[in-house]
Coordinates of C-alpha atoms in Angstrom, one line a residue:
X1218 CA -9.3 36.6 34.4
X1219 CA -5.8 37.1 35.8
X1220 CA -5.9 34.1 38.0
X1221 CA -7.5 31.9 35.3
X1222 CA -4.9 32.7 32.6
X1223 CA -2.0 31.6 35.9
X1224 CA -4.5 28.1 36.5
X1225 CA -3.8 27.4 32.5
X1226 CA -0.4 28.3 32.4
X1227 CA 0.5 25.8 35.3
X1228 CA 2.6 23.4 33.8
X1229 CA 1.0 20.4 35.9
X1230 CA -2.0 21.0 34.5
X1231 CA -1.0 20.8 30.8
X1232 CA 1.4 17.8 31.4
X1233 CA -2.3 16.5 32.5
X1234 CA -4.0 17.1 29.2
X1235 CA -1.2 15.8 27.1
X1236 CA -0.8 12.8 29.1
X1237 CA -4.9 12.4 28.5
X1238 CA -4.5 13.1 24.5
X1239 CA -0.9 10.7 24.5
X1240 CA -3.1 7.7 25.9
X1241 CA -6.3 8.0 24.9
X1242 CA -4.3 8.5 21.4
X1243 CA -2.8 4.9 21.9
X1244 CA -5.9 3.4 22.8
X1245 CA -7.5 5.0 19.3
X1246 CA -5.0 3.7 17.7
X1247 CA -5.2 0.0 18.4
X1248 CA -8.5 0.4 18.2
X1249 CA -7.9 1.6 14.8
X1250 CA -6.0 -1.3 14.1
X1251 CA -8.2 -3.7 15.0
X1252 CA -11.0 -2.7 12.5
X1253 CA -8.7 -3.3 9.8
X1254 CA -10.2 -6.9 9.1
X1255 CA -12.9 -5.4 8.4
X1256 CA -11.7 -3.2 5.7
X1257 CA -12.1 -6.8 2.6
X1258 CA -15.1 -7.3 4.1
X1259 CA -17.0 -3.9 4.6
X1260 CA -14.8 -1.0 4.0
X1261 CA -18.0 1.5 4.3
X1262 CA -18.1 0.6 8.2
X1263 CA -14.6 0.7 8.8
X1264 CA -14.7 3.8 7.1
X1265 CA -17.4 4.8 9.5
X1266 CA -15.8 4.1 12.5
X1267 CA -12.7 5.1 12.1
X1268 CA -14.5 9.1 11.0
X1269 CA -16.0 8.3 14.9
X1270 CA -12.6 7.2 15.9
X1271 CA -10.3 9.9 14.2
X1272 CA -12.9 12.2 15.9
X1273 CA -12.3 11.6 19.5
X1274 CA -8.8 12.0 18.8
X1275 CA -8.8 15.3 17.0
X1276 CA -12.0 16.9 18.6
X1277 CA -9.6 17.3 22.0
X1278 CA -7.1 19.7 20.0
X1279 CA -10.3 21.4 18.9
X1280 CA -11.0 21.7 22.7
X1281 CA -7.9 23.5 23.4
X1282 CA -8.8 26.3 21.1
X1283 CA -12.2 26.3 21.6
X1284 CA -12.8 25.8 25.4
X1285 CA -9.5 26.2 26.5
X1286 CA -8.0 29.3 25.1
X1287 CA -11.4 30.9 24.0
X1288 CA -10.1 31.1 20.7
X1289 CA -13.0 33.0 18.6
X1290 CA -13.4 31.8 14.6
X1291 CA -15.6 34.4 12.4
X1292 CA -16.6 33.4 9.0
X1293 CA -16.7 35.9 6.3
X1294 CA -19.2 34.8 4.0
X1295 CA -22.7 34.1 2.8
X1296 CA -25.2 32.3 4.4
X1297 CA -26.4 30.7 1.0
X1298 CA -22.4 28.8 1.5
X1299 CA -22.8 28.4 5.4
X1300 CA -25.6 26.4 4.8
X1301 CA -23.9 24.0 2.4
X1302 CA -21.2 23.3 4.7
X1303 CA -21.1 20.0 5.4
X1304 CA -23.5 18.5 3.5
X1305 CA -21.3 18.0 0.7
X1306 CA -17.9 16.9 -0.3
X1307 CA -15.5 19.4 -1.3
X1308 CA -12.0 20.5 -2.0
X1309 CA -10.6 22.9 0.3
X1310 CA -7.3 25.5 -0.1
X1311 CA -6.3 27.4 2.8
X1312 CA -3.1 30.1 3.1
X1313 CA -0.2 27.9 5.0
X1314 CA 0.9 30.4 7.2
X1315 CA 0.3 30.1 10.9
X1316 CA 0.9 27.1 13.2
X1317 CA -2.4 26.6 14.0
X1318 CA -4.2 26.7 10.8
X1319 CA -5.0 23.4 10.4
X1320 CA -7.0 23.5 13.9
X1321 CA -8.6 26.6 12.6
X1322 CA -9.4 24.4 10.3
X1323 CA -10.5 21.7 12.0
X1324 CA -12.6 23.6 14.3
X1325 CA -14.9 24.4 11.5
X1326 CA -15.2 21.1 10.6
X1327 CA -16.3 19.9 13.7
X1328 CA -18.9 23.1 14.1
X1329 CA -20.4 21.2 10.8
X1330 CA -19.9 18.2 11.6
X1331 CA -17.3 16.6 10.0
X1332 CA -14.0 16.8 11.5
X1333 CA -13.5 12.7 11.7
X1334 CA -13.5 12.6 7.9
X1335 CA -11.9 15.7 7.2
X1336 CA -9.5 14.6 4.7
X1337 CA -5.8 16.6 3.7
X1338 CA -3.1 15.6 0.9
X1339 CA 0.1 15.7 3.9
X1340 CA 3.8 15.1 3.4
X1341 CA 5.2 11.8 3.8
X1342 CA 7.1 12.5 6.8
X1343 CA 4.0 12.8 9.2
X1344 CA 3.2 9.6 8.4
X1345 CA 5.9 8.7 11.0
X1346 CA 5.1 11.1 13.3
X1347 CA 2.9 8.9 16.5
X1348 CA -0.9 10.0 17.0
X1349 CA -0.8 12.4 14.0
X1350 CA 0.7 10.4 11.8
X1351 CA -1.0 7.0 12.5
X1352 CA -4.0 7.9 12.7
X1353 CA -4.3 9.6 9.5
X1354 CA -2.8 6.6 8.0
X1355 CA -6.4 4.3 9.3
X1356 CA -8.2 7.8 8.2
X1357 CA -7.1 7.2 4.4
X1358 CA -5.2 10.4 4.3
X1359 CA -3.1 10.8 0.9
X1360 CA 0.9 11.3 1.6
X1361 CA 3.2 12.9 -1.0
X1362 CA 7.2 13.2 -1.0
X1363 CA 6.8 16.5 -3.2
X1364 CA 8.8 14.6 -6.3
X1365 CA 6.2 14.0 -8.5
X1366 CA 8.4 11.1 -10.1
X1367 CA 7.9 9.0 -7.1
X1368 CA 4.2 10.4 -5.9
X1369 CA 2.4 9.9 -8.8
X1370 CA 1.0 6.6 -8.8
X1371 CA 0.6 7.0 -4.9
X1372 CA -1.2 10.3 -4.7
X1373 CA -3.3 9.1 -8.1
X1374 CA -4.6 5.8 -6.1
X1375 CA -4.9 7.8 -2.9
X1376 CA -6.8 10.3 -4.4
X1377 CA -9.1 7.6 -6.6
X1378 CA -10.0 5.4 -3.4
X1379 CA -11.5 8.6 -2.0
X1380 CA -14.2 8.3 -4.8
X1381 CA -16.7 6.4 -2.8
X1382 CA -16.3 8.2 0.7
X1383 CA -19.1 7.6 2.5
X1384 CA -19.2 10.6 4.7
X1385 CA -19.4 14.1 3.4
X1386 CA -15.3 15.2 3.7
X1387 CA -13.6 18.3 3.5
X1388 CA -9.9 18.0 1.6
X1389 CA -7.7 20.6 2.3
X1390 CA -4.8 21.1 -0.1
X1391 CA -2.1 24.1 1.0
X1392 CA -1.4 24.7 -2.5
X1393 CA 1.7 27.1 -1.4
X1394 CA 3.8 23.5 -0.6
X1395 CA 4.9 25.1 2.6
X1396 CA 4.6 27.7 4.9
X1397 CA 4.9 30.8 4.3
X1398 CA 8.6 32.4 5.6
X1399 CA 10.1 35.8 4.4
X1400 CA 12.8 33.3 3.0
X1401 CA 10.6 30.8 0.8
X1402 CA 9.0 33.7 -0.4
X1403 CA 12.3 35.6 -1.4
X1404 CA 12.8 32.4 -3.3
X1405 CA 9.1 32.0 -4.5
X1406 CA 8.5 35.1 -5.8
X1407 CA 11.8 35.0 -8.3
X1408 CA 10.7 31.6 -9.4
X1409 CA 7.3 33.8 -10.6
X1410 CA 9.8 36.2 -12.3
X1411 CA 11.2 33.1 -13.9
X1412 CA 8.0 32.4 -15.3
X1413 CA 6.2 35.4 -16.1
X1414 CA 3.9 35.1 -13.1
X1415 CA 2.5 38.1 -10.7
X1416 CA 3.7 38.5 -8.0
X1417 CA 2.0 37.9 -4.6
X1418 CA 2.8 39.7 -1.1
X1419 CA 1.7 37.7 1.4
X1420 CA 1.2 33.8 -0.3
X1421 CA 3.9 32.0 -1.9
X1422 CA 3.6 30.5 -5.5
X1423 CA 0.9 28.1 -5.5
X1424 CA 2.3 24.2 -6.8
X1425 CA -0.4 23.7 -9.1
X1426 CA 0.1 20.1 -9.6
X1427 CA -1.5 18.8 -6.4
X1428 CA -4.4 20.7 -7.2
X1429 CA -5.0 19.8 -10.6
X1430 CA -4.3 15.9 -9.4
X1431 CA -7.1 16.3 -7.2
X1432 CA -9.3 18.1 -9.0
X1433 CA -8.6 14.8 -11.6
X1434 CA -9.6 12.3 -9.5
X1435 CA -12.3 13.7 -7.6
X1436 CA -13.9 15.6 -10.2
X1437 CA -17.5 13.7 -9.7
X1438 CA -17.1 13.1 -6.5
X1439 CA -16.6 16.9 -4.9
X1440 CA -19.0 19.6 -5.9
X1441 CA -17.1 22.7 -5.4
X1442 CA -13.4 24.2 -4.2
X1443 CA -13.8 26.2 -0.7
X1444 CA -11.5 29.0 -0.9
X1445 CA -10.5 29.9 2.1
X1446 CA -8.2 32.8 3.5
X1447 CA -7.4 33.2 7.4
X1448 CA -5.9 36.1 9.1
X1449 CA -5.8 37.2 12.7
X1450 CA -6.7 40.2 14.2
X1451 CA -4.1 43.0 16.1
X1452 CA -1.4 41.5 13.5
X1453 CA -1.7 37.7 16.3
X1454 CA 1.3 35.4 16.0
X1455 CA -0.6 32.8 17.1
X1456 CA 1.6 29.2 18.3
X1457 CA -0.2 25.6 19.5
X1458 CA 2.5 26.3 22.8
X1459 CA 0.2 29.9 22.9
X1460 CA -3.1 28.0 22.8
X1461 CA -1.9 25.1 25.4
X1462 CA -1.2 28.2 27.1
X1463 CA -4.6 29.5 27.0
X1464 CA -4.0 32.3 25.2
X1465 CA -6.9 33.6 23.2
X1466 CA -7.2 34.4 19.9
X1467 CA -9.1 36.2 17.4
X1468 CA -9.1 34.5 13.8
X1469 CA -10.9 35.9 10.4
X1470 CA -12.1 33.2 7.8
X1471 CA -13.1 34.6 4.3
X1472 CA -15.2 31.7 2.8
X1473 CA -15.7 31.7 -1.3
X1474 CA -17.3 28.8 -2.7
X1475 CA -16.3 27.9 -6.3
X1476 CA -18.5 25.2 -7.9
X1477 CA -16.3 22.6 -9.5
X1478 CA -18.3 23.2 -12.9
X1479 CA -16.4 26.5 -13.3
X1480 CA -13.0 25.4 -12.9
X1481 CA -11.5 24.1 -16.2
X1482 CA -11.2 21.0 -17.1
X1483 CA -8.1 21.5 -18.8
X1484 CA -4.8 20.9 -16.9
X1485 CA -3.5 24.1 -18.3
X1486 CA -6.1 26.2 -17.5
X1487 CA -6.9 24.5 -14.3
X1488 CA -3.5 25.8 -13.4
X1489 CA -4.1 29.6 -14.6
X1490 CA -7.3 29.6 -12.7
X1491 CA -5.5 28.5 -9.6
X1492 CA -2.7 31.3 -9.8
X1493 CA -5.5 33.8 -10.8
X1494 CA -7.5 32.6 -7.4
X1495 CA -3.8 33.3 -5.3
X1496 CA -3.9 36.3 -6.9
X1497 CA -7.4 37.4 -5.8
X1498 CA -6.3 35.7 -2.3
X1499 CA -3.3 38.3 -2.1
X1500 CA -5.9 40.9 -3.0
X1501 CA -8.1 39.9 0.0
X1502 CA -5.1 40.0 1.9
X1503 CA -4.3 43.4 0.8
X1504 CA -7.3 44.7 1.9
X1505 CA -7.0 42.9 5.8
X1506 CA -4.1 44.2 6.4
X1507 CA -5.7 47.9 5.3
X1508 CA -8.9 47.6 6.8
X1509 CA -8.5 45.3 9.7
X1510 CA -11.1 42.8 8.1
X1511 CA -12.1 41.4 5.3
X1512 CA -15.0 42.4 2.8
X1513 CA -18.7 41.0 3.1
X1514 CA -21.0 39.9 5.8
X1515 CA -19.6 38.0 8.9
X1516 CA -21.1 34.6 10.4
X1517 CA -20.2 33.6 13.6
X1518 CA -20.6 29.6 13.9
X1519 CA -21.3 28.5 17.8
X1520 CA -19.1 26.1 19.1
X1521 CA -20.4 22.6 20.0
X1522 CA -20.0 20.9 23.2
X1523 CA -19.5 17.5 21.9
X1524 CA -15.6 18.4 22.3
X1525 CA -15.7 19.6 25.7
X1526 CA -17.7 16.2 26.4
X1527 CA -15.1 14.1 25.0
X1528 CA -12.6 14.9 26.8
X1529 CA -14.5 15.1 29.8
X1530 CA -14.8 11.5 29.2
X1531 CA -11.3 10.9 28.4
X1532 CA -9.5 12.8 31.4
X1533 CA -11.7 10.8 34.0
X1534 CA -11.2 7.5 32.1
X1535 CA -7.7 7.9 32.6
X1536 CA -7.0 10.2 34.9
X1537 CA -8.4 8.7 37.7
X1538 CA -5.8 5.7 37.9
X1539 CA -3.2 8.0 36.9
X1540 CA -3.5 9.9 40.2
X1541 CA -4.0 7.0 42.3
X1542 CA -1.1 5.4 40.8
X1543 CA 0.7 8.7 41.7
X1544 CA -0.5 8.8 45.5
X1545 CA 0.5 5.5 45.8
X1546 CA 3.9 5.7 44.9
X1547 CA 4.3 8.8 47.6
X1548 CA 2.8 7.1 50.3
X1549 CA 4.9 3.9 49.3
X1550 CA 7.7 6.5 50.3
X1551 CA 10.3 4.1 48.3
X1552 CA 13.2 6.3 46.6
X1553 CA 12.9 3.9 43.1
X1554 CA 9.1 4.4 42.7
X1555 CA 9.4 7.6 43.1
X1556 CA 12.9 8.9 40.9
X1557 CA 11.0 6.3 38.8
X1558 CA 7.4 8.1 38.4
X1559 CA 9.5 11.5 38.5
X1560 CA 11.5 10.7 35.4
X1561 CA 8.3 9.3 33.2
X1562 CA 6.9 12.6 33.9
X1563 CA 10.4 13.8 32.6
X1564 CA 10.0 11.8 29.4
X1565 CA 6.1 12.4 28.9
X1566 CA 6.6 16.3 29.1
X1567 CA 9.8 15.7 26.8
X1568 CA 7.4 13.5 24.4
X1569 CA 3.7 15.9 24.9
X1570 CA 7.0 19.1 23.8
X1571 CA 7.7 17.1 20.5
X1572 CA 4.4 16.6 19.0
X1573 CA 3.7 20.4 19.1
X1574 CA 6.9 20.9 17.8
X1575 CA 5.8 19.2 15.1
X1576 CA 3.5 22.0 13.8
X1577 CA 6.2 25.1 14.8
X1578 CA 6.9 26.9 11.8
X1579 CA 10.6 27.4 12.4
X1580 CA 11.2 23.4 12.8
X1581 CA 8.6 22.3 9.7
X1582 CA 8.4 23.2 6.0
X1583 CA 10.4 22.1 2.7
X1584 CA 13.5 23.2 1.0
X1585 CA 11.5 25.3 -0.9
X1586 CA 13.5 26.8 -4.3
X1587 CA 16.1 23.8 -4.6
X1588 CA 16.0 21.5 -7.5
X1589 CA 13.7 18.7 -6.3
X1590 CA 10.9 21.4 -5.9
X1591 CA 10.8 22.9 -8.8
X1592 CA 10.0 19.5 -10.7
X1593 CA 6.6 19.5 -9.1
X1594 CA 5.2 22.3 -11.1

């Protein structure tokens, strides 16, 4: 075990794997791109290829936790929900308060089979991020500045164009706005004051506009609201840097399934049953952190190894060139090819570094609490 967790650390080997996700990325991406013509002329099969597409890209993340770390996912829940995973569309709200809980996230998607149209109402600025960014954009993914003023007929024709998916789609809305920092939730919980809300512990104050948008426009089209509330065990920081470096976690998913009949109609009240659901989240939350788990039976989904496939398929498409490129420039023995090769390695470290900076909590979030966010309640 010792000398497996050293193999994973090595940095070579990692540099690998990013360079393997970078390209293949790129290559996804034109691919991407070139389907667009078909989008006025059959947007159900671009739609279709680009879930397949969006897929290959996202299912090797997925492999990192699953194969690579050893990450293990238990569901809290009923099996009478389990077995509606995935076989219908539905909103999704998750607690924003760990870098990887979207690939939590993701990796239950894919165990049910729909991680390439896994859907997710994302800020505006990931839509420049490479990869991530672009390839949500071909995905139909709906991107908000957080000022209602300018999102509204955006987010309202994002959300509306969604009405005819035809995969079965998972949205996931972090109703908080942001994660979750001792800070923001200094700031959050006197806004609640402000308004006469309870207070919550461990979840900020939800936004309740995004929700009751989307609840709006897909009201027909989704069947019920997924509630869903992660935690890790032994009081686990976990980091994507921790699961690149194969450390293994051990994540708790309490599953409630709300069907979409039950939840008002009324803006208004759609609101006061979305602060009365954080409420009941803090509750659950509550009792984690007392009891070391959460209430009700446990389901343990296996993991698939259509991930572990893919970027089998992946890493010897384009790894093999890669190294013969590399033994070539050492036996070429020229001083240029090689400072040259060395500093692309320097650059594609510097680049892989970025993108999973991208999800560290101390580097992502919102001003939460100044002017501007307040007008989106």
């Amino acid at each position: 075990m010792a000398l497996m967790a050293c193999v994973k650390s090595l940095f070579i080997l990692q540099l690998l794997m990013g360079f393997v996700f970078v390209v293949s990325g790129l290559i996804i991406n034109f691919i991407q791109l070139c389907t667009c013509v078909l989008w006025p002329i059959n947007r159900q099969l671009y739609r279709k290829i680009n879930c397949r597409l969006s897929y290959s890209l996202w299912s090797q993340l997925v492999m990192l936790l699953e194969w690579w770390s050893g990450t293990e996912c238990t569901l809290y829940t009923d099996q009478a929900t389990v077995d509606k995973f995935g076989k219908e569309h539905v909103i999704t709200i998750l607690n924003h308060n760990y870098e990887i809980d979207f690939l939590c996230g993701w990796t239950m998607c894919e165990r049910f089979g729909i991680l390439g149209s896994s859907k997710v109402l994302a800020k505006h600025e990931l839509l420049k991020v490479p990869l991530i960014g672009w390839t949500w954009y071909f995905l139909e993914i709906v991107f908000c500045k957080r000022k209602w003023e300018e999102d509204r007929k955006t987010v309202f024709k994002g959300l509306s164009q969604l009405r005819d998916y035809p995969e079965y789609m998972w949205f996931l809305l972090y109703c908080e706005g942001t994660r979750f920092t001792e800070t923001k939730h200094q700031i959050s919980m006197q806004v609640a004051e402000s308004k006469g809300l309870p207070k919550l512990k461990y979840h900020l104050l939800p936004r309740t506009k995004g929700f009751t948008t989307t609840m709006q426009c897909l009201r027909g089209t989704v069947s019920a609201v997924y509630d869903v509330t992660l935690n890790f065990k032994d009081n686990q920081t976990p980091t994507l840097l921790g699961i690149v470096n194969g450390k293994k976690y051990k994540a708790d998913l309490c599953v409630r399934r709300f069907p979409v009949e039950d939840i008002p109609t009324d803006e208004k009240e759609c609101a006061i049953w979305l602060h009365k659901l954080y409420q009941e989240k803090d509750a659950l939350q509550e009792s984690y952190k007392k009891e070391g788990k959460y209430p009700g039976p446990t389901i343990v989904p296996r993991r698939r190894p259509w991930t572990l496939l893919n970027f089998m398929f992946w890493a010897t498409l384009l790894l093999s060139p890669l190294i013969n490129f590399a033994c070539g420039v050492v036996v070429s023995g020229s001083p240029l090819l090689i400072i040259g090769f060395i500093v692309f390695l320097i650059i594609a470290s510097i680049a892989i570094r970025r993108l999973i900076g991208v999800t560290e909590v101390k580097k992502t979030g919102s001003s939460y609490g100044n002017p501007e966010a307040k007008k989106q309640n």
